[in-house]
Short mmCIF file of C-alpha atoms in Angstrom, two decimals:
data_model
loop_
_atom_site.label_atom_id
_atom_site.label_comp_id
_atom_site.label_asym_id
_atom_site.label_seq_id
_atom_site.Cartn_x
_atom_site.Cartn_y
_atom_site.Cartn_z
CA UNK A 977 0.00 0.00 0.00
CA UNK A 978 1.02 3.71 -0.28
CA UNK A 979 0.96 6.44 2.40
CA UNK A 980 0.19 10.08 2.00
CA UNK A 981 2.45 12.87 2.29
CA UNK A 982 2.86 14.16 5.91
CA UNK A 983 0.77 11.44 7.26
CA UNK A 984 2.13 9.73 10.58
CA UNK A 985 3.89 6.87 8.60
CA UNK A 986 5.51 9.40 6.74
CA UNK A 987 6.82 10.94 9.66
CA UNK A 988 7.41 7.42 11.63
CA UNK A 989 9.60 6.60 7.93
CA UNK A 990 11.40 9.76 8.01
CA UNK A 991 12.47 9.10 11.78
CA UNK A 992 12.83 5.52 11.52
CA UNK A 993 15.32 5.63 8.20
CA UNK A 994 17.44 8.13 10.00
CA UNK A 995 18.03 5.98 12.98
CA UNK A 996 18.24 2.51 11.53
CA UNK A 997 21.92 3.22 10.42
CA UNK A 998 23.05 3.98 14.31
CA UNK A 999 21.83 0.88 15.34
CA UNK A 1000 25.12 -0.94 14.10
CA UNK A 1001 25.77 -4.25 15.91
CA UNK A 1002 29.20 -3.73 15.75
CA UNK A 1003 28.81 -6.84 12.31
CA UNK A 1004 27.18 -4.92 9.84
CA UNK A 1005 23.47 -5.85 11.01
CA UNK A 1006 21.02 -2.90 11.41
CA UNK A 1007 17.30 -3.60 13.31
CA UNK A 1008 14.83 -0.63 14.06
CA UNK A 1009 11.38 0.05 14.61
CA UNK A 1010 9.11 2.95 15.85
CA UNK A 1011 5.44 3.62 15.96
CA UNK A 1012 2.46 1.79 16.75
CA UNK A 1013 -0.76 0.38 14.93
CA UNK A 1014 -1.01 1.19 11.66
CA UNK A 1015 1.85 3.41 11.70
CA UNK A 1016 3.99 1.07 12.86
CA UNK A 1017 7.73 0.67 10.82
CA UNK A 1018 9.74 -1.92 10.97
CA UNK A 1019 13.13 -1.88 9.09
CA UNK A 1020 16.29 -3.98 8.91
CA UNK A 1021 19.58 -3.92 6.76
CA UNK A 1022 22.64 -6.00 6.41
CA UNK A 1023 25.78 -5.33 4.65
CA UNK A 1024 27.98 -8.10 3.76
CA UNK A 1025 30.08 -9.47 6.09
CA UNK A 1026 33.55 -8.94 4.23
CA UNK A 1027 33.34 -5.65 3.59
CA UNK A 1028 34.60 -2.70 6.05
CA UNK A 1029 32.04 -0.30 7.94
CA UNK A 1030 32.99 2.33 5.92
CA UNK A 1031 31.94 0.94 2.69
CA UNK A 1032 28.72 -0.57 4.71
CA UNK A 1033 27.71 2.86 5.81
CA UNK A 1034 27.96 4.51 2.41
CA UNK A 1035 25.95 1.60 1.12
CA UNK A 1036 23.22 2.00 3.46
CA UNK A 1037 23.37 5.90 3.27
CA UNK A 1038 22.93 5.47 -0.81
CA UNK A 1039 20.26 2.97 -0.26
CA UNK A 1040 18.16 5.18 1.92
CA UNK A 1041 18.41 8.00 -0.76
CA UNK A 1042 17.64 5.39 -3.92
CA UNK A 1043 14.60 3.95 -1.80
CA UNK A 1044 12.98 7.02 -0.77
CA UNK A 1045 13.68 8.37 -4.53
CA UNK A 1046 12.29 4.85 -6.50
CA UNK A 1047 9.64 4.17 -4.28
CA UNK A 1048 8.35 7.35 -2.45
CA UNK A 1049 5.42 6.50 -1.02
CA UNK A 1050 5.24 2.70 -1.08
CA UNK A 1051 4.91 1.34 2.80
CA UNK A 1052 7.37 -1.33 2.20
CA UNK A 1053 10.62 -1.35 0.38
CA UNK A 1054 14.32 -3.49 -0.19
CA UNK A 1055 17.07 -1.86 -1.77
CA UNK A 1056 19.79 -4.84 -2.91
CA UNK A 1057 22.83 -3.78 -3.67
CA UNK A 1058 26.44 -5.72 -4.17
CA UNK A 1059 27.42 -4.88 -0.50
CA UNK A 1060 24.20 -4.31 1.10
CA UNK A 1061 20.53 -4.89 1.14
CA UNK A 1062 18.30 -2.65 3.58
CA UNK A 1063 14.37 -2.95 3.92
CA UNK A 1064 11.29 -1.31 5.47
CA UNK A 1065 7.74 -2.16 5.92
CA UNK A 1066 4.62 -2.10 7.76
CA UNK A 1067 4.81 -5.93 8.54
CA UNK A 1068 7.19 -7.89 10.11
CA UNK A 1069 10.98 -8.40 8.09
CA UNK A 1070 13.30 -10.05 10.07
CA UNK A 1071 12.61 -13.93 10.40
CA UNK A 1072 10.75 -14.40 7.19
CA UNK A 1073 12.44 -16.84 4.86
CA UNK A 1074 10.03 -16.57 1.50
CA UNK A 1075 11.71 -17.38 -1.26
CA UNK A 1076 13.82 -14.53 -2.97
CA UNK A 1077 14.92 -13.51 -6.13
CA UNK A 1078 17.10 -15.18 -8.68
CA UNK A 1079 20.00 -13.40 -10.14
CA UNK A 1080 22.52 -15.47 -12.83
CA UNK A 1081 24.95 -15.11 -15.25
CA UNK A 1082 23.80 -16.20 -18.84
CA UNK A 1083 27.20 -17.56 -19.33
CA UNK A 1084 27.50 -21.90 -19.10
CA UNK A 1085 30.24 -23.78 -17.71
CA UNK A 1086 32.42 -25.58 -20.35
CA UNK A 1087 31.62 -28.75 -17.93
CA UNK A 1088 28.37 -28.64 -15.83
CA UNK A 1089 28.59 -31.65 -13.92
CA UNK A 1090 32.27 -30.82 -13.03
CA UNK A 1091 31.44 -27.19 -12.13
CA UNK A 1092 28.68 -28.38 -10.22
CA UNK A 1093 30.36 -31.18 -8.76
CA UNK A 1094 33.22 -28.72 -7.30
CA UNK A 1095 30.48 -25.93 -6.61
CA UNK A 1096 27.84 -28.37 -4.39
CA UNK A 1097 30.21 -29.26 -1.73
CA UNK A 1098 31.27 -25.32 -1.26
CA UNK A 1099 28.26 -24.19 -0.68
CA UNK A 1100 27.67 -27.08 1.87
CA UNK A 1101 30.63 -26.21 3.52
CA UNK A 1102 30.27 -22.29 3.63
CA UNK A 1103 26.59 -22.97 4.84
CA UNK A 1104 27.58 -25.01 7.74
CA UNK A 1105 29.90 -22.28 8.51
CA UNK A 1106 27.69 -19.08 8.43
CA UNK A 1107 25.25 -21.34 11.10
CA UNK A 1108 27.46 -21.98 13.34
CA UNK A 1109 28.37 -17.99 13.43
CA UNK A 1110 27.30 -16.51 16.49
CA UNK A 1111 24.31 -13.91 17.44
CA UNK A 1112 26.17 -11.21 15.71
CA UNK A 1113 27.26 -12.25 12.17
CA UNK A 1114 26.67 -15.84 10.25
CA UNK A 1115 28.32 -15.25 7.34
CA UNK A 1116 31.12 -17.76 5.56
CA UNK A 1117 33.18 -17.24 2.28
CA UNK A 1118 35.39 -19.43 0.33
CA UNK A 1119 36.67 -20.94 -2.86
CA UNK A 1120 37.30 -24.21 -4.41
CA UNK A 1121 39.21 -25.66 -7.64
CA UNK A 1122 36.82 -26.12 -10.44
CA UNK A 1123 37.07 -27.56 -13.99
CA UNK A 1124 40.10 -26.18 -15.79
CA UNK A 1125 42.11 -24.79 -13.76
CA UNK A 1126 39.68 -22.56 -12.74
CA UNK A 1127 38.56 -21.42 -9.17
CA UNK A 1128 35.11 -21.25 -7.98
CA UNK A 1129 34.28 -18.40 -5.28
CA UNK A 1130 31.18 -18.69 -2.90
CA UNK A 1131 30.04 -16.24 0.06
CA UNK A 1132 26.76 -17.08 1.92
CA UNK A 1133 25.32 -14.97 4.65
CA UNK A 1134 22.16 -15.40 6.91
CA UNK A 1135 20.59 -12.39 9.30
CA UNK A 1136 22.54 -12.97 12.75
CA UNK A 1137 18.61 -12.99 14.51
CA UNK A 1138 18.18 -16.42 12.61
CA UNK A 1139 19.16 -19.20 14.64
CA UNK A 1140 21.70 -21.92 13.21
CA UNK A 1141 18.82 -24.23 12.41
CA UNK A 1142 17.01 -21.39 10.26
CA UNK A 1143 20.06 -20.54 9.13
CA UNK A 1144 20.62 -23.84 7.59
CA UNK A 1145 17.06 -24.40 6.88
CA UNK A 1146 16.96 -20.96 4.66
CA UNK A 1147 20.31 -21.62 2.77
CA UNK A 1148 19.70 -25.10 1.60
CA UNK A 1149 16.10 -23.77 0.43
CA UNK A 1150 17.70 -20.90 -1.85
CA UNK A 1151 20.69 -22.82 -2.73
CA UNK A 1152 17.85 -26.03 -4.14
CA UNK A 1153 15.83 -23.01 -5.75
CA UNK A 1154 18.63 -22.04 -7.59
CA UNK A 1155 20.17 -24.88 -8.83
CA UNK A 1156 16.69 -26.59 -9.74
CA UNK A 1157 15.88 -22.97 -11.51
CA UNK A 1158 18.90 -22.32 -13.57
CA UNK A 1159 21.07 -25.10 -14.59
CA UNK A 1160 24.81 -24.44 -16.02
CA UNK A 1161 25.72 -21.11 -15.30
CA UNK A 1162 28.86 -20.08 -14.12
CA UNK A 1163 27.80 -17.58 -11.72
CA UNK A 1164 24.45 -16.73 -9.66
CA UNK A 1165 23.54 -15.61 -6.86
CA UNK A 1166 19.99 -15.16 -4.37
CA UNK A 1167 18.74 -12.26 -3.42
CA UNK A 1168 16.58 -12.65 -0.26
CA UNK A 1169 16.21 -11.13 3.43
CA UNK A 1170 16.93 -13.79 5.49
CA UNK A 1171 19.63 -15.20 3.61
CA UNK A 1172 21.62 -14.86 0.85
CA UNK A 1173 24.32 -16.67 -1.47
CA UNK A 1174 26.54 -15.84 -4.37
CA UNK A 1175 28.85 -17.75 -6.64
CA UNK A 1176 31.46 -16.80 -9.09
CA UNK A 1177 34.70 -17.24 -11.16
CA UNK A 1178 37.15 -14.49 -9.63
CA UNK A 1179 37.26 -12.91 -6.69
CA UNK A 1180 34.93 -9.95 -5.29
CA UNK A 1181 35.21 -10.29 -2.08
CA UNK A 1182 36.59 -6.70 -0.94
CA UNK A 1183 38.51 -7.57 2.23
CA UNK A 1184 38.92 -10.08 4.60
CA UNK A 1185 35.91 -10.18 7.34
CA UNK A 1186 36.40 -7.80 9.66
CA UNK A 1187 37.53 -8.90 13.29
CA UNK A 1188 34.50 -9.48 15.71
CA UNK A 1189 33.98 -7.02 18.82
CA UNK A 1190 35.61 -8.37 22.10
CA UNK A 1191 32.33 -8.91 23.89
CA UNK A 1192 31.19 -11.52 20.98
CA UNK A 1193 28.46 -12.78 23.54
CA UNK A 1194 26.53 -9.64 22.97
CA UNK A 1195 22.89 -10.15 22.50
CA UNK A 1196 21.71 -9.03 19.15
CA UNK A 1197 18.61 -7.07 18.97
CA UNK A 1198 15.81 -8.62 19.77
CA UNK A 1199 13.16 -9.28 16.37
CA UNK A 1200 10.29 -6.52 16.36
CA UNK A 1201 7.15 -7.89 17.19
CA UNK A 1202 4.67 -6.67 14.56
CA UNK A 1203 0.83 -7.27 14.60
CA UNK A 1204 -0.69 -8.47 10.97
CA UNK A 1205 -2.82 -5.41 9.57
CA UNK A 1206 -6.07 -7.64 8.96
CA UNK A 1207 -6.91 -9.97 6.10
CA UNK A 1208 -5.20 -8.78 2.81
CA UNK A 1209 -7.43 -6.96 0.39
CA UNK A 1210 -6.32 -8.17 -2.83
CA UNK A 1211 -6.15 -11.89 -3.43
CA UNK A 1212 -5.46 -11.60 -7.50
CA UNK A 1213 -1.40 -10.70 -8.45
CA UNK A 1214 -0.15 -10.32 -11.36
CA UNK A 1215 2.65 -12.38 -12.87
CA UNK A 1216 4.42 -11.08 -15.80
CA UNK A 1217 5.86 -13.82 -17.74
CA UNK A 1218 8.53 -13.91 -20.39
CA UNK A 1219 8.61 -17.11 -22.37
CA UNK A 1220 12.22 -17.18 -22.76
CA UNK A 1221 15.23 -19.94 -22.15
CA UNK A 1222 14.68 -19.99 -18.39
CA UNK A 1223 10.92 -20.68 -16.43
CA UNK A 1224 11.76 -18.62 -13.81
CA UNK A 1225 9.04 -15.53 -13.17
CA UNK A 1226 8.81 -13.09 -10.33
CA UNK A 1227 5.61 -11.24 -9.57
CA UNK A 1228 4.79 -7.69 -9.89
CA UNK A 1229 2.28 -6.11 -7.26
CA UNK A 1230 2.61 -3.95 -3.90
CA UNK A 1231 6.12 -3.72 -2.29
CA UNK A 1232 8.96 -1.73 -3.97
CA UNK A 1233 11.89 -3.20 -4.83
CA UNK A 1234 15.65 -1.87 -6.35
CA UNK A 1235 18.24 -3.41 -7.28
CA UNK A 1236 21.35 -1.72 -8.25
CA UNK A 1237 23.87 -3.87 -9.27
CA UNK A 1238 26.91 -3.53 -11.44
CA UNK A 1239 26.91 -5.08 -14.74
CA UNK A 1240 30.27 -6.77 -16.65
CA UNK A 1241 28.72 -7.57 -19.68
CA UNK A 1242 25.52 -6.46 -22.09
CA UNK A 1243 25.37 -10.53 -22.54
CA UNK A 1244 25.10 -11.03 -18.93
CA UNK A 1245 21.09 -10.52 -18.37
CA UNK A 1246 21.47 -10.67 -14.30
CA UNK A 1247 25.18 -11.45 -12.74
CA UNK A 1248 27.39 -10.64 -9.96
CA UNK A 1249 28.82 -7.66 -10.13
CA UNK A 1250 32.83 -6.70 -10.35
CA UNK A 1251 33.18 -3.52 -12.49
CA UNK A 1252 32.44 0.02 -12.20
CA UNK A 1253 29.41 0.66 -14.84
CA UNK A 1254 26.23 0.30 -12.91
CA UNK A 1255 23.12 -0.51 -13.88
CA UNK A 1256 18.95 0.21 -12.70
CA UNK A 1257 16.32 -1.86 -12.72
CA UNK A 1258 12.98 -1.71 -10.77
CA UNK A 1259 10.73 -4.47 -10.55
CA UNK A 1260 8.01 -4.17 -7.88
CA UNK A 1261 7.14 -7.81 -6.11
CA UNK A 1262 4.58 -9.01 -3.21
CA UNK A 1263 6.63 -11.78 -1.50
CA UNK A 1264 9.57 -11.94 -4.09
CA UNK A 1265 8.27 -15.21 -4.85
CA UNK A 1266 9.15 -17.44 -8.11
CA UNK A 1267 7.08 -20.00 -10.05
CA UNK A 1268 8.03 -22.82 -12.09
CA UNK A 1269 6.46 -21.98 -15.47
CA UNK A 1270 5.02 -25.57 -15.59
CA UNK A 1271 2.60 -25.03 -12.06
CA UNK A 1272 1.57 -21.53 -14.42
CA UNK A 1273 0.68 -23.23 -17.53
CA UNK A 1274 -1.32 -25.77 -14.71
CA UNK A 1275 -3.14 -22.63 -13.32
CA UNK A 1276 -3.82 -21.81 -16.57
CA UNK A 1277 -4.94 -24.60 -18.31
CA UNK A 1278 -2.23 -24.62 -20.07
CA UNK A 1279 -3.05 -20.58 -21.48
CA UNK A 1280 -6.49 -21.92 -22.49
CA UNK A 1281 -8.61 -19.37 -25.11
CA UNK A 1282 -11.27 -20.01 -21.85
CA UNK A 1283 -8.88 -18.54 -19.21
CA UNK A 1284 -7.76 -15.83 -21.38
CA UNK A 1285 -8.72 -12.01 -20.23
CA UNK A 1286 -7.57 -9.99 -22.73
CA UNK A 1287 -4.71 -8.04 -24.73
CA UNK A 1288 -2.64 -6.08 -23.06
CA UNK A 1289 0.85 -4.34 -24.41
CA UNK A 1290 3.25 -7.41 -25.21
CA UNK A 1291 0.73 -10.04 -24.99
CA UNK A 1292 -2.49 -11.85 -23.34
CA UNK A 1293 -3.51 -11.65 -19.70
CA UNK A 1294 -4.99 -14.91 -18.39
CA UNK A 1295 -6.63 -15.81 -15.40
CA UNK A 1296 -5.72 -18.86 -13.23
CA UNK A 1297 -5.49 -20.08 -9.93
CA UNK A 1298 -3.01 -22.27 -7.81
CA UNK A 1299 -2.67 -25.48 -6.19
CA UNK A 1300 -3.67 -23.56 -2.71
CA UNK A 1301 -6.60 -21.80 -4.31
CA UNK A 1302 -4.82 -18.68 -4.70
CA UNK A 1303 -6.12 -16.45 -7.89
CA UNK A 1304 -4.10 -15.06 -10.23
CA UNK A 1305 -4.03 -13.02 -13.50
CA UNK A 1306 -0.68 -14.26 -15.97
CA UNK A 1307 0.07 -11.71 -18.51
CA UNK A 1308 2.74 -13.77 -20.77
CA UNK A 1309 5.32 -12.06 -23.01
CA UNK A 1310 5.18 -14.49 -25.70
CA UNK A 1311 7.67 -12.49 -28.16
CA UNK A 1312 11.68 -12.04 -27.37
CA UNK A 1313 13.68 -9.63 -28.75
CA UNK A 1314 17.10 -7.84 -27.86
CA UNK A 1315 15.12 -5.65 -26.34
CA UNK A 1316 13.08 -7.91 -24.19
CA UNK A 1317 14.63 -7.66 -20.89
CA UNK A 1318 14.21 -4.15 -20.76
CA UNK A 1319 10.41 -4.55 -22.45
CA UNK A 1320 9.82 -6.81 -19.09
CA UNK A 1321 11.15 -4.18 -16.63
CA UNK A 1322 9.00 -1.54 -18.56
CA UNK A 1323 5.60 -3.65 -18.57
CA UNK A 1324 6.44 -4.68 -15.20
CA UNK A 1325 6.64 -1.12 -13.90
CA UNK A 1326 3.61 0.34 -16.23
CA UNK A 1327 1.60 -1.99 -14.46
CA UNK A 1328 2.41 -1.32 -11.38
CA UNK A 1329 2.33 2.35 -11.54
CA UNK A 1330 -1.19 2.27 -13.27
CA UNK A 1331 -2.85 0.08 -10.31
CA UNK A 1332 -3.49 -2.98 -12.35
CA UNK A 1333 -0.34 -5.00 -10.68
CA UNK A 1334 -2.29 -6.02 -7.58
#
C-alpha cells in the first residue's frame, strides 16, 4: 500500500530511516522500529560481512536515498545492492524466509557436472559455517578448484537474529531453488532477506571479514514484534511472464523493490557484479516469490482461449489459480527480442504504476 504525504507513517519513515543506520551491531546488522498500529515501521539492513564499515555505511546511506527516490510512497521497500541490502515495511521483516529472487549469469560452464560437482560441496561447507556464526554475524566465504584450472568463489550470509537451524534451513532452500531454476551457469547468486548466497569465477570479495567485537556474547537485537494489519485486500497478483530460455518468473504487485547492481557484460542478463558501470532496474514484487512456469501453464490450463482475459501491451492476460486456491491473472510475453529484458522491466513497472499489478 502507499501512504500520504505528511501522514504519521511518513513521519514514523522519516524518523525511523534516520536511525536505523546507528543501530550498528558492531557486524554490519542494522534492526529498528518505531510507531504503533497502523503506523507502525519496521526496518532492517545487512551489509555483507567482508566488507569494512565504511563501505557498509555509504551503502546504506545510498540505499536510503535510492529507496525514498524509486519508491516514495510505497509502505514497504528493499534496496539490494552488491554490498548491502536494507528494507522497510509495515509488517514484520526479520525472520521471514520466503523465497527470494534469482539473479545469474547467462554464461555456461564448459563442464556442468564438473562445475557443479566442485560448486555443491562449497556451498555445503560455507553454509555449515555461516550457522554456526554466532548472534552477531553468520556469514562464511570461500573458494574451491573447479574444472580447468579454474577457481570457484562462494560467500553465503544469513541475518545474525536467525538461529543456526534457520540458518541452515533458509540456505539449503535458496541454494535447491537455484540450482533446480537455472542449470549451467557459471555464476548466480539469491537475493533474499533472510539469507543470501553468491557464486562466481574471480574474486569480489573486498577484504577479509572484519575482526569481531571483544564482547562476541553480545545479545543481538531482539526481532520486532509486529501485529498483521487484517486480512489482505487483494487476493489476484499479477505475474508477468517472459517465455524465454529460463521458467523462472517473479511477480509484480505492492512492495517496492531496487536493485542496483553492477553489470560486466551487455550478454550477462542478471550477474554478480565486479566492475564500475552500474546498472537500474525496478521491478516491484509481493513476496519476491518465483514459479516454475510448468505449475503456471497448470493454473492456466495450459493458457487456455477459456482462461484468457484480454490483450494487453506485449501479450495476453490470463486468469488462473493455484494449487492452494490462490487467484491469479498471468500476462505472458510471448515475443523475445534484444530488447526484451528491458520490455519486461517496462511492462512490469507500467503496471504497477497504473494500479493494475495487484
Amino acid at each position: 500500500g502507499n501512504f500520504t504525504t505528511n501522514s504519521t507513517y511518513h513521519k514514523n519513515l522519516d524518523f525511523v530511516l534516520s536511525t536505523l543506520t546507528t543501530t550498528n551491531t558492531g557486524l554490519g546488522f542494522f534492526n529498528y522500529s518505531a510507531g504503533q498500529g497502523r503506523n507502525r515501521i519496521n526496518s532492517a539492513a545487512l551489509c555483507r560481512g567482508d566488507i569494512e564499515p565504511r563501505l557498509c555505511r555509504s551503502c546504506l546511506n545510498d540505499s536510503v536515498v535510492r529507496l525514498r527516490e524509486m519508491c516514495p510512497y510505497q509502505k514497504g521497500a528493499v534496496g539490494y545492492y552488491d554490498e548491502c541490502w536494507l528494507s522497510y515495511s509495515n509488517k514484520t521483516i526479520l525472520g521471514d524466509t520466503r523465497g527470494g529472487l534469482i539473479l545469474y549469469n547467462s554464461q555456461n560452464a564448459s563442464d556442468r557436472d564438473r562445475f557443479f560437482g566442485a560448486l555443491r560441496p562449497l556451498l555445503n561447507e560455507l553454509q555449515r559455517d555461516a550457522a554456526a556464526g554466532g548472534s552477531l554475524r553468520k556469514f562464511a566465504s570461500g573458494n574451491t578448484s573447479g574444472p580447468d584450472s579454474i577457481t570457484i568463489y562462494g560467500l553465503v550470509q544469513c541475518t545474525p537474529d536467525l538461529s543456526g537451524s534457520q540458518c541452515t534451513d533458509c540456505l539449503e532452500t535458496e541454494i535447491n531453488n537455484y540450482l533446480v531454476s537455472v542449470v549451467g551457469s557459471i555464476g548466480g547468486r539469491i537475493l533474499q532477506r533472510a539469507c543470501n548466497f553468491r557464486f562466481f569465477n574471480g574474486s569480489t570479495l573486498a577484504t577479509q571479514p572484519p575482526s569481531p567485537p571483544p564482547r562476541i556474547s553480545q545479545e543481538a537485537p531482539p526481532v520486532p514484534s509486529t501485529t498483521q494489519e487484517g486480512k489482505s485486500s487483494n487476493k489476484t497478483r499479477i505475474i508477468v511472464v517472459v517465455i524465454v530460455t529460463v521458467s523462472v518468473i517473479i511477480i509484480a504487485a505492492s512492495i517496492c523493490i531496487f536493485l542496483r547492481l553492477k553489470k560486466k557484460t551487455t550478454t550477462e542478463e542478471m550477474t554478480h557484479s565486479i566492475d564500475n558501470e552500474t546498472e537500474t532496474m525496478d521491478i516491484g514484487t509481493v513476496e519476491s516469490l518465483q514459479y516454475n512456469f510448468s505449475l503456471v501453464k497448470t493454473a492456466t490450463n495450459d493458457f487456455s482461449d477459456d482462461n484468457k482475459l484480454g490483450e494487453g501491451g506485449f501479450g495476453a492476460v490470463y486468469k488462473g489459480k493455484l494449487g492452494d486456491e490462490q487467484e491469479i491473472a498471468v500476462k505472458r510475453l510471448a515475443r523475445y527480442s534484444g530488447q526484451g529484458d528491458e520490455e519486461f522491466k517496462n511492462e512490469a513497472w507500467k503496471s504497477w504504476r497504473n494500479g493494475t499489478a495487484t
